[in-house]
Structure formats: structure tokens, C-alpha cells
Short mmCIF file of C-alpha atoms in Angstrom, two decimals:
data_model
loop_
_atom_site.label_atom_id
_atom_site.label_comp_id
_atom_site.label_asym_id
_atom_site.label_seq_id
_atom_site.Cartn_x
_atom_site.Cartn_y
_atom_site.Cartn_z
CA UNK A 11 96.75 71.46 112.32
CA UNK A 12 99.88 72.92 113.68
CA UNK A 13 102.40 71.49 116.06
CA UNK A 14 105.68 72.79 117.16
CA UNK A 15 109.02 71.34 117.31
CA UNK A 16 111.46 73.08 119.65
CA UNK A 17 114.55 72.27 117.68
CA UNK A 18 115.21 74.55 115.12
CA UNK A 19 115.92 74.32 111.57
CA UNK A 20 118.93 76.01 111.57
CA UNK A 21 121.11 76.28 114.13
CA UNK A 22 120.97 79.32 115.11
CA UNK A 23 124.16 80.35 117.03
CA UNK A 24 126.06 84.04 118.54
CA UNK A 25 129.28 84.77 119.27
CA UNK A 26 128.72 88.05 121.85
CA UNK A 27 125.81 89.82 122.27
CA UNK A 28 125.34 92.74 119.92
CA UNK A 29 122.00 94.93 121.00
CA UNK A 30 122.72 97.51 117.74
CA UNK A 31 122.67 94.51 115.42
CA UNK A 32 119.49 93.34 117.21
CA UNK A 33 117.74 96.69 116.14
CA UNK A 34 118.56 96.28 112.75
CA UNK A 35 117.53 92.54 112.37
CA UNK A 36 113.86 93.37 113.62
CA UNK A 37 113.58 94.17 110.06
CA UNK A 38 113.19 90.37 109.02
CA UNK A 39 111.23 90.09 112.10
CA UNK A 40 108.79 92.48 111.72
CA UNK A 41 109.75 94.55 108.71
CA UNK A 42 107.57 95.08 105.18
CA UNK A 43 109.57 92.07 103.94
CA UNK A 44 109.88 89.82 106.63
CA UNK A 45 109.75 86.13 107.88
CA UNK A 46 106.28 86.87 108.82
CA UNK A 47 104.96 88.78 106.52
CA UNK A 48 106.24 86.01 104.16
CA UNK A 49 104.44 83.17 106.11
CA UNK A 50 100.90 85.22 106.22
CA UNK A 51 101.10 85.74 102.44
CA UNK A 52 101.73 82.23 101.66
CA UNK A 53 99.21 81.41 103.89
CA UNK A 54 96.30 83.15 102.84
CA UNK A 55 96.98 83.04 99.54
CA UNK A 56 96.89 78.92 100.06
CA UNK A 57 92.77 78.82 101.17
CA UNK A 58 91.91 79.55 97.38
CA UNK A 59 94.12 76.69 96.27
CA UNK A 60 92.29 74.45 98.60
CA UNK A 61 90.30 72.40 95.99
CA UNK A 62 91.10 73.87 92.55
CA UNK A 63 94.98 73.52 92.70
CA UNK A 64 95.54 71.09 95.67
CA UNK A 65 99.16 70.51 94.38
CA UNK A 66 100.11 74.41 94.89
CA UNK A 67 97.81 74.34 98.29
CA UNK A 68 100.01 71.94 99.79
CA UNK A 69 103.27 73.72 98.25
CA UNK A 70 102.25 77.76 99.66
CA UNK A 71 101.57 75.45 103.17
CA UNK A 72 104.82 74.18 103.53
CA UNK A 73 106.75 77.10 102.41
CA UNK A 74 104.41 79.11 104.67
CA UNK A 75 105.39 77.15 107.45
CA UNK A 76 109.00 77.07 106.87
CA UNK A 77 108.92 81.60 106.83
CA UNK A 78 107.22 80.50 110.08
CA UNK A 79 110.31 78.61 111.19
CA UNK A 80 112.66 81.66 109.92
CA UNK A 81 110.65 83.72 112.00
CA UNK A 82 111.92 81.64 115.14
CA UNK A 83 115.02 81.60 114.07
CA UNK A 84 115.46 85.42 113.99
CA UNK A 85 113.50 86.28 116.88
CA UNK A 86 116.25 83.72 118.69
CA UNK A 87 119.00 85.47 117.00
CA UNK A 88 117.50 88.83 118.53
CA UNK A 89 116.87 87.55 121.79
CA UNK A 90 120.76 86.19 121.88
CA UNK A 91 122.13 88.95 120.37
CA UNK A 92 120.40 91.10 123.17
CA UNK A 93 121.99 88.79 125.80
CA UNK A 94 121.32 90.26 129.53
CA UNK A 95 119.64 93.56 128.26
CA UNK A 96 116.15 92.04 130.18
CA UNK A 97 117.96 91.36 132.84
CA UNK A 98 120.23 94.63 133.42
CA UNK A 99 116.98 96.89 133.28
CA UNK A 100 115.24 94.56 135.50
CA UNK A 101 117.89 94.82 138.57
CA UNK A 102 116.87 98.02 139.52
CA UNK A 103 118.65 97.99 142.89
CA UNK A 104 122.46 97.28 142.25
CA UNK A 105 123.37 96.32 138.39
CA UNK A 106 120.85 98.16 136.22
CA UNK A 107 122.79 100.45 133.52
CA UNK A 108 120.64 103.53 134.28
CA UNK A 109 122.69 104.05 137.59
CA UNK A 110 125.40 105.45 135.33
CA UNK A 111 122.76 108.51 135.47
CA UNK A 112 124.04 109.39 138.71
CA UNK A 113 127.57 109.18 137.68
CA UNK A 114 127.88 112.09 135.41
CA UNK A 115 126.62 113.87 132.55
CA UNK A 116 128.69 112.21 129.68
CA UNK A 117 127.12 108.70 131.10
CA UNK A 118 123.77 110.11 131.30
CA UNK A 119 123.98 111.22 127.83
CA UNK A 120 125.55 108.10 126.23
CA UNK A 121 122.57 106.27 128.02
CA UNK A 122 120.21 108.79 126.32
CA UNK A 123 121.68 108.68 122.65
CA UNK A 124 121.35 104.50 123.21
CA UNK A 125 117.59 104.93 124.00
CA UNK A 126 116.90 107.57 121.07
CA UNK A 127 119.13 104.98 118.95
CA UNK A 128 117.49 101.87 120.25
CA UNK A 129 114.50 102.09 121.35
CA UNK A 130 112.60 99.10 120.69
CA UNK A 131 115.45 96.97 122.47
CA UNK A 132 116.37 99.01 125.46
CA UNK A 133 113.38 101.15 126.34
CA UNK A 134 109.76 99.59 124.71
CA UNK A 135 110.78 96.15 124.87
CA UNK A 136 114.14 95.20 126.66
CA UNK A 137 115.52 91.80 125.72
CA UNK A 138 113.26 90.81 123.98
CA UNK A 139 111.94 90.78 119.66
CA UNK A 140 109.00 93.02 118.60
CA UNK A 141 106.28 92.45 115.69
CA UNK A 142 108.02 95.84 114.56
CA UNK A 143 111.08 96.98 111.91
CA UNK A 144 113.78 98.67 113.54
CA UNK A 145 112.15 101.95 113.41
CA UNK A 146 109.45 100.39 115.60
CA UNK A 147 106.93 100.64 112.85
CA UNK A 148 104.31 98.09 114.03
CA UNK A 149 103.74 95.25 111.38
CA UNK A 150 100.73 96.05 109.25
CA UNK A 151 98.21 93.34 107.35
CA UNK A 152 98.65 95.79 104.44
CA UNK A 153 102.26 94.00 103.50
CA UNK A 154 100.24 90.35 103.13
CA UNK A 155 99.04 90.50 99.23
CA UNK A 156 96.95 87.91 97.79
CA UNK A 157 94.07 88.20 94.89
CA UNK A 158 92.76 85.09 95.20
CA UNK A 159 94.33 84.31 91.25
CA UNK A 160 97.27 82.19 90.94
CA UNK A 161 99.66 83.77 88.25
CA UNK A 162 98.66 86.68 89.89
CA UNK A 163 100.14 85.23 93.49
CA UNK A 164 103.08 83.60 92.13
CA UNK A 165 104.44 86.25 90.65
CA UNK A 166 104.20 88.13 93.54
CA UNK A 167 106.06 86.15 95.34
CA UNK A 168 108.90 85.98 93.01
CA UNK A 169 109.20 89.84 93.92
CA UNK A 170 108.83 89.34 97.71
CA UNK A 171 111.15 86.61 97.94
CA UNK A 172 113.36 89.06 95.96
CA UNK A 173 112.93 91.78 98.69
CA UNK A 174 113.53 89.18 101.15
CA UNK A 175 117.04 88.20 99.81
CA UNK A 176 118.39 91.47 99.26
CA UNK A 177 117.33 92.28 102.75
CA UNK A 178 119.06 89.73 104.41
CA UNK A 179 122.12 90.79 101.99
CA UNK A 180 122.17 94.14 103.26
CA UNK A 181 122.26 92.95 107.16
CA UNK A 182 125.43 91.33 106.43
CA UNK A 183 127.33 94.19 105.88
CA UNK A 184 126.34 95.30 109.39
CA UNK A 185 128.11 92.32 111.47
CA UNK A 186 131.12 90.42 111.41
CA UNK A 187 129.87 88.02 113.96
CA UNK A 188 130.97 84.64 111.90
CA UNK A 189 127.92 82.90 113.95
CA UNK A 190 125.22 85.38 112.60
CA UNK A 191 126.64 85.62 109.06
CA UNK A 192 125.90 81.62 108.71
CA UNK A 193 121.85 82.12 109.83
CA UNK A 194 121.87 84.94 107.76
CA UNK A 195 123.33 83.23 104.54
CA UNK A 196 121.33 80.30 105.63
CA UNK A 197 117.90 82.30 105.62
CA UNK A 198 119.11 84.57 102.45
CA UNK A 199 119.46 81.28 100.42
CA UNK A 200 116.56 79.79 101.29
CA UNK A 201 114.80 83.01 99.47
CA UNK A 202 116.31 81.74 96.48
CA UNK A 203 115.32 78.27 96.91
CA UNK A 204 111.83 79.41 97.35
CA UNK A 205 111.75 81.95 94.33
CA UNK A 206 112.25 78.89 92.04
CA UNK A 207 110.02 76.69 93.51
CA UNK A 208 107.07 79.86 93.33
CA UNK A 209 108.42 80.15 89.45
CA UNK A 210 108.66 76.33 88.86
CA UNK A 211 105.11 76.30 90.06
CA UNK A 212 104.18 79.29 87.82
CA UNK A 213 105.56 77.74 84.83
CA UNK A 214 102.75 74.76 85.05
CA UNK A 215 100.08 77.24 84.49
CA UNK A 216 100.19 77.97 81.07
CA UNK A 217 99.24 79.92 79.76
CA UNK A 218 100.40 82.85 82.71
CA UNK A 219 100.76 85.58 80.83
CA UNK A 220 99.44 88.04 81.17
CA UNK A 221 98.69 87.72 84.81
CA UNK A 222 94.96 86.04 85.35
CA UNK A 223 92.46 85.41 82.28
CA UNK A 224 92.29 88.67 80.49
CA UNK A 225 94.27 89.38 77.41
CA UNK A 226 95.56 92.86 76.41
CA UNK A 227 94.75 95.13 73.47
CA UNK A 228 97.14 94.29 70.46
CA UNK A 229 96.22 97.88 69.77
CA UNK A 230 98.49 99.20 72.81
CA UNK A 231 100.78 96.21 74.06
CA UNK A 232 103.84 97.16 72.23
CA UNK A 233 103.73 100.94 72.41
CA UNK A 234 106.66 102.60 73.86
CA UNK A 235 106.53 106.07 74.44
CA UNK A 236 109.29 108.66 74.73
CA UNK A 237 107.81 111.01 77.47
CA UNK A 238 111.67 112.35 78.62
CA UNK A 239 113.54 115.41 76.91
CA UNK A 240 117.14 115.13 76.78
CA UNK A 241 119.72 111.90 75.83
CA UNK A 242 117.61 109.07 74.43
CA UNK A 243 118.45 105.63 75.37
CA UNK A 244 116.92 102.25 73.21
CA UNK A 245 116.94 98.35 74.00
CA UNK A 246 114.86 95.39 74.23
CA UNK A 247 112.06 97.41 76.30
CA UNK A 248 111.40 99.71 73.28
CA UNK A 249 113.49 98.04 70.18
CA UNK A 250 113.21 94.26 68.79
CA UNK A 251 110.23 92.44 69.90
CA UNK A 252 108.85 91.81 73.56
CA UNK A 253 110.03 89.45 75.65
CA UNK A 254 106.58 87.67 76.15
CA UNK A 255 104.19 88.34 73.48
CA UNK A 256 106.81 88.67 70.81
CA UNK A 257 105.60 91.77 69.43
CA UNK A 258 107.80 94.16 67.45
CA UNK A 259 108.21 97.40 70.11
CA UNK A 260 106.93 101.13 68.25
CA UNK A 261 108.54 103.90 69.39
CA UNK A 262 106.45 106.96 69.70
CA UNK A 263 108.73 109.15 70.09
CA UNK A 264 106.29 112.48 69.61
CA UNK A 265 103.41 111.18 71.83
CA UNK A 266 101.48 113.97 71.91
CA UNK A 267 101.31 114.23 68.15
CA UNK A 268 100.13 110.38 68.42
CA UNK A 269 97.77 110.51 70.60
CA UNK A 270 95.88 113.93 69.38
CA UNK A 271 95.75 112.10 65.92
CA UNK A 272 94.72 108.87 66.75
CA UNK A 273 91.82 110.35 68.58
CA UNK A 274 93.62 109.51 72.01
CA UNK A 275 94.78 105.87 70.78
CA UNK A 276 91.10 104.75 70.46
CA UNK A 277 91.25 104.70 66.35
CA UNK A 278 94.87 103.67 66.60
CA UNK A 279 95.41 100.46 64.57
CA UNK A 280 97.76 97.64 65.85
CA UNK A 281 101.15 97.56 64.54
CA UNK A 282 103.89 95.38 64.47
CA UNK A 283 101.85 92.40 66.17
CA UNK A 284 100.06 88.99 64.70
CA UNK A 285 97.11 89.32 67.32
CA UNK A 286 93.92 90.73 66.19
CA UNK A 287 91.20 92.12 68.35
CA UNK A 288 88.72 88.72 67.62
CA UNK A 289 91.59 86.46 68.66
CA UNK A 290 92.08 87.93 71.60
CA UNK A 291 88.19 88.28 72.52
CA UNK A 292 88.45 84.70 71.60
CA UNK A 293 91.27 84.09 74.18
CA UNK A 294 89.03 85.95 76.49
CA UNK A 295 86.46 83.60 76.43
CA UNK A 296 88.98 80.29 76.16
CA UNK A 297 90.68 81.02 79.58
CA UNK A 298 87.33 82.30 81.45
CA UNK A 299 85.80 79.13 80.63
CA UNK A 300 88.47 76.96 81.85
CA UNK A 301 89.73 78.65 84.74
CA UNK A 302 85.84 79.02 86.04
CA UNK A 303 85.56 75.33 85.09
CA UNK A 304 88.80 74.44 87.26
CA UNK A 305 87.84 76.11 90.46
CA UNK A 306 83.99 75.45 89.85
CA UNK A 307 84.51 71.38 89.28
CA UNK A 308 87.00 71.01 92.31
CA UNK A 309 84.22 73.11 94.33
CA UNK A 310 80.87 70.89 96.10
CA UNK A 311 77.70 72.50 96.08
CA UNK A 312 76.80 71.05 99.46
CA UNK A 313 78.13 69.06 102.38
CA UNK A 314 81.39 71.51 101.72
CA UNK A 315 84.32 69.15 103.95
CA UNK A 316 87.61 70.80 104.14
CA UNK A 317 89.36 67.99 105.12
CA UNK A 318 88.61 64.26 104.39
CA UNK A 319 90.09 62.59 107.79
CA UNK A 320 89.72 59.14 106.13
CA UNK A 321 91.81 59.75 103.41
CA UNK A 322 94.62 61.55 105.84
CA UNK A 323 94.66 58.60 108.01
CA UNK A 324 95.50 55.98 105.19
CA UNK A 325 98.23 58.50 104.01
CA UNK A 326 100.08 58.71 107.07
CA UNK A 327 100.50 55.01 107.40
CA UNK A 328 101.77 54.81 104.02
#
């Protein structure tokens, strides 16, 4: 159940009105990367949580809800920022900017290049935010991702919380209004905040990697191959051992010799690793079992109840 507050969390404040700046901040309205496409990831990805992982259900909520409160705070910074843009194209008879079409051609044009530069903010929608980026791309479902698997998820939102922050880093270099530059540093550091609680909450899964229940081939895991002619470069991604499964890297630096006589890496023999193929087949079997058992146990075979109403009750009186 949702309610909402009309107080903001941040206050969200602007010096003049700045219509070009408005443009450019649909991106974290509407953009790829968001408020909301943050909020319907977090969201979604939270009904699978439900009653195997109630702990990280009730964190992707909140955090959800809180992208939903960024959202409202940049769609009031764009509505501010466009200040009486409604109201200019809606006084047709006396004030409206497009009588500067009737005084001259250099007016008419300026008006013209501000349409063509500004569409979404003077011409589709005037005064007011769009689900769009500032190209007036609509938003698209397509940005939400969610698989339903947790490691999977988390990680994922490491990145997009990532995306997030150096989105709102870039809009900063586009105003100096002091105002905007505080909800933007506001919003940009709350990406970081959340990108440690997604990784805090990735960290008690263990183990997470790789990413879901399936282990990898020790036969392939720490092959690097050299598939560029020219200056060759080496460091921890193909020299030392792997950051994760702590397997020494081998560098194939003649792949095509490697793979026509290893029969295309099927009779290839690990290298440089501990794991053997019955340990991880092993592995295989360990982490299916338990994460089945963890969403199967937490999961009713009848009289499914989302929410127990009794229970919620004697909580909130705590």
C-alpha cells in the first residue's frame, strides 16, 4: 500500500528558470538510467523476494520507493526550471512568445531553432516533465532488468546505480545554478549510498559468484586470449591469478593454434586451477539443492496469503 506525502525529501529549490537545463534533466526523468527506471527495477525485482528473502524484499521496497521520491524531485526541478513556459504559450492573445513571428525574420528564426532545440519543453509538452530523455525518446519497459535470481539482481544494480551517478555528474557541468547543483549532489550521492547497500546485501549471499547456481568450466575460466595484432599490454585480467576464483590467468597468445589443437577447447585440459570437473558438478548440485530448498520452503502450497494483516497490525504498534 502506497501513500503520498507532499513534502519532499529534499528540498528541492531554483534560482531562475532555465528551460535548456530542463531539456537536459529529462534524462533522470525519463532517460535509460533514470529515477524511474530505477524505482520499476527495484520493484519488480522485489515480488521474487517476497517469501524466500523477506529481508532483501523489504530492502528493494524501500529503495524502490525512495527512486520514486527522486522522481518527484526532478520532475519539480523541471517544472521550476521551466517557470512560465505553460503559461506564455497558453496566452495566445497578448503575451505568448510566438508573436515575435510577426516581428521579423531573425525572431521568427530564433523561435524556430528553440523549438528544433527544445522540443519536448516548448512545443510537445510546454511547462511541464515528460516520461521521455531529452531527445524525447519515450521511456521503454526494456531498461527495467530483473531475472528473478538474486546475485543476478544485485549486481545489476551495482551497475545501474553506477550509470545513475555518473549521470547526474555529467548534468552538473551544464548549470551553475547553486540551487540545482545541491538536488543534484543530493540525488548523485544517494546513488552511492544505494550501491553499497545493493553490495552489502550481495555480500550475505555467499556464495555469489558466479552469478546464480551454476559453476563454470575450470577447463576455460582462466583463459585469456590475445585476439589483437599490434602493442601487447598484460595485468591482473590476463597475468597473476583472478580476482574471484583465484586461478592462475594462461595467456594464449596464438589462439588459433590453440584452439585447432585442442579440438576447439573441448579436449583442452585445465591449467593453472585447483577445481576439477567432479567438484564443480558437485557444486552444481550443492547450490541447486539449497537455493530450490530456500525459495521452495518459504513458498505454501495452498491458501497462498501475500500479506498477513495480523502480524502488520501488532508491528505498527510496536
Amino acid at each position: 500500500m502506497f501513500y503520498h506525502v507532499k513534502d519532499l525529501q529534499f528540498n528541492a529549490r531554483v534560482s531562475r528558470p532555465d528551460p535548456r537545463f530542463a531539456r537536459i534533466l529529462l534524462e533522470a526523468f525519463g532517460g535509460a538510467n533514470g529515477e524511474l527506471t530505477s524505482a520499476l527495477q527495484y520493484f519488480v525485482q522485489a515480488f521474487s523476494c517476497h517469501n524466500p528473502f523477506p529481508d532483501k524484499y523489504d530492502m528493494l521496497m524501500d529503495i524502490a520507493t525512495e527512486e520514486l521520491a527522486h522522481l518527484e524531485i526532478v520532475g519539480a526541478t523541471i517544472q521550476m526550471l521551466l517557470g512560465p513556459v505553460n503559461g506564455e504559450m497558453k496566452d495566445a492573445a497578448e503575451t505568448m512568445e510566438i508573436r515575435k513571428l510577426m516581428d521579423g525574420k531573425s525572431a521568427k528564426e530564433e523561435f524556430i531553432q528553440q523549438a528544433f532545440t527544445n522540443p519536448q519543453c516548448v512545443v510537445v509538452a510546454p511547462g511541464s516533465p515528460m516520461l521521455t530523455d531529452s531527445n524525447g525518446n519515450p521511456w521503454c519497459g526494456s531498461y527495467v532488468s530483473a531475472n528473478a535470481e538474486l546475485t543476478v539482481d544485485l549486481q545489476s544494480n551495482m551497475a545501474n546505480e553506477c550509470r545513475a551517478k555518473i549521470g547526474y555528474e555529467n548534468l552538473l557541468k551544464f548549470t551553475e545554478d547553486p540551487s540545482v547543483r545541491e538536488t543534484l549532489i543530493f540525488l548523485m550521492t544517494r546513488e552511492v549510498t544505494h550501491f553499497q547497500q545493493f553490495e552489502a546485501a550481495l555480500n550475505t549471499i555467499q556464495p555469489n559468484f558466479p552469478p546464480a547456481v551454476l559453476q563454470t568450466s575450470p577447463k576455460y575460466s582462466n583463459l585469456y586470449f590475445n585476439l589483437s595484432k599490434g602493442e601487447e599490454f598484460r595485468g591482473p585480467w590476463n597475468e597473476g591469478q583472478s580476482s574471484r576464483l583465484k586461478e592462475e590467468w594462461q595467456y594464449i597468445d596464438n589462439s588459433l593454434e590453440e584452439v585447432r589443437k585442442t579440438n576447439g577447447l573441448v579436449d583442452r585440459k585445465p591449467e593453472g586451477t585447483e577445481r576439477t570437473e567432479k567438484q564443480v558438478a558437485q557444486m552444481d548440485k550443492q547450490l541447486s539443492d539449497e537455493r530450490s530448498n530456500e525459495v521452495l520452503s518459504a513458498t505454501p502450497e495452498k491458501e497462498l496469503m501475500w500479506c498477513d494483516y495480523q502480524k502488520s497490525e501488532k508491528s505498527s504498534k510496536k
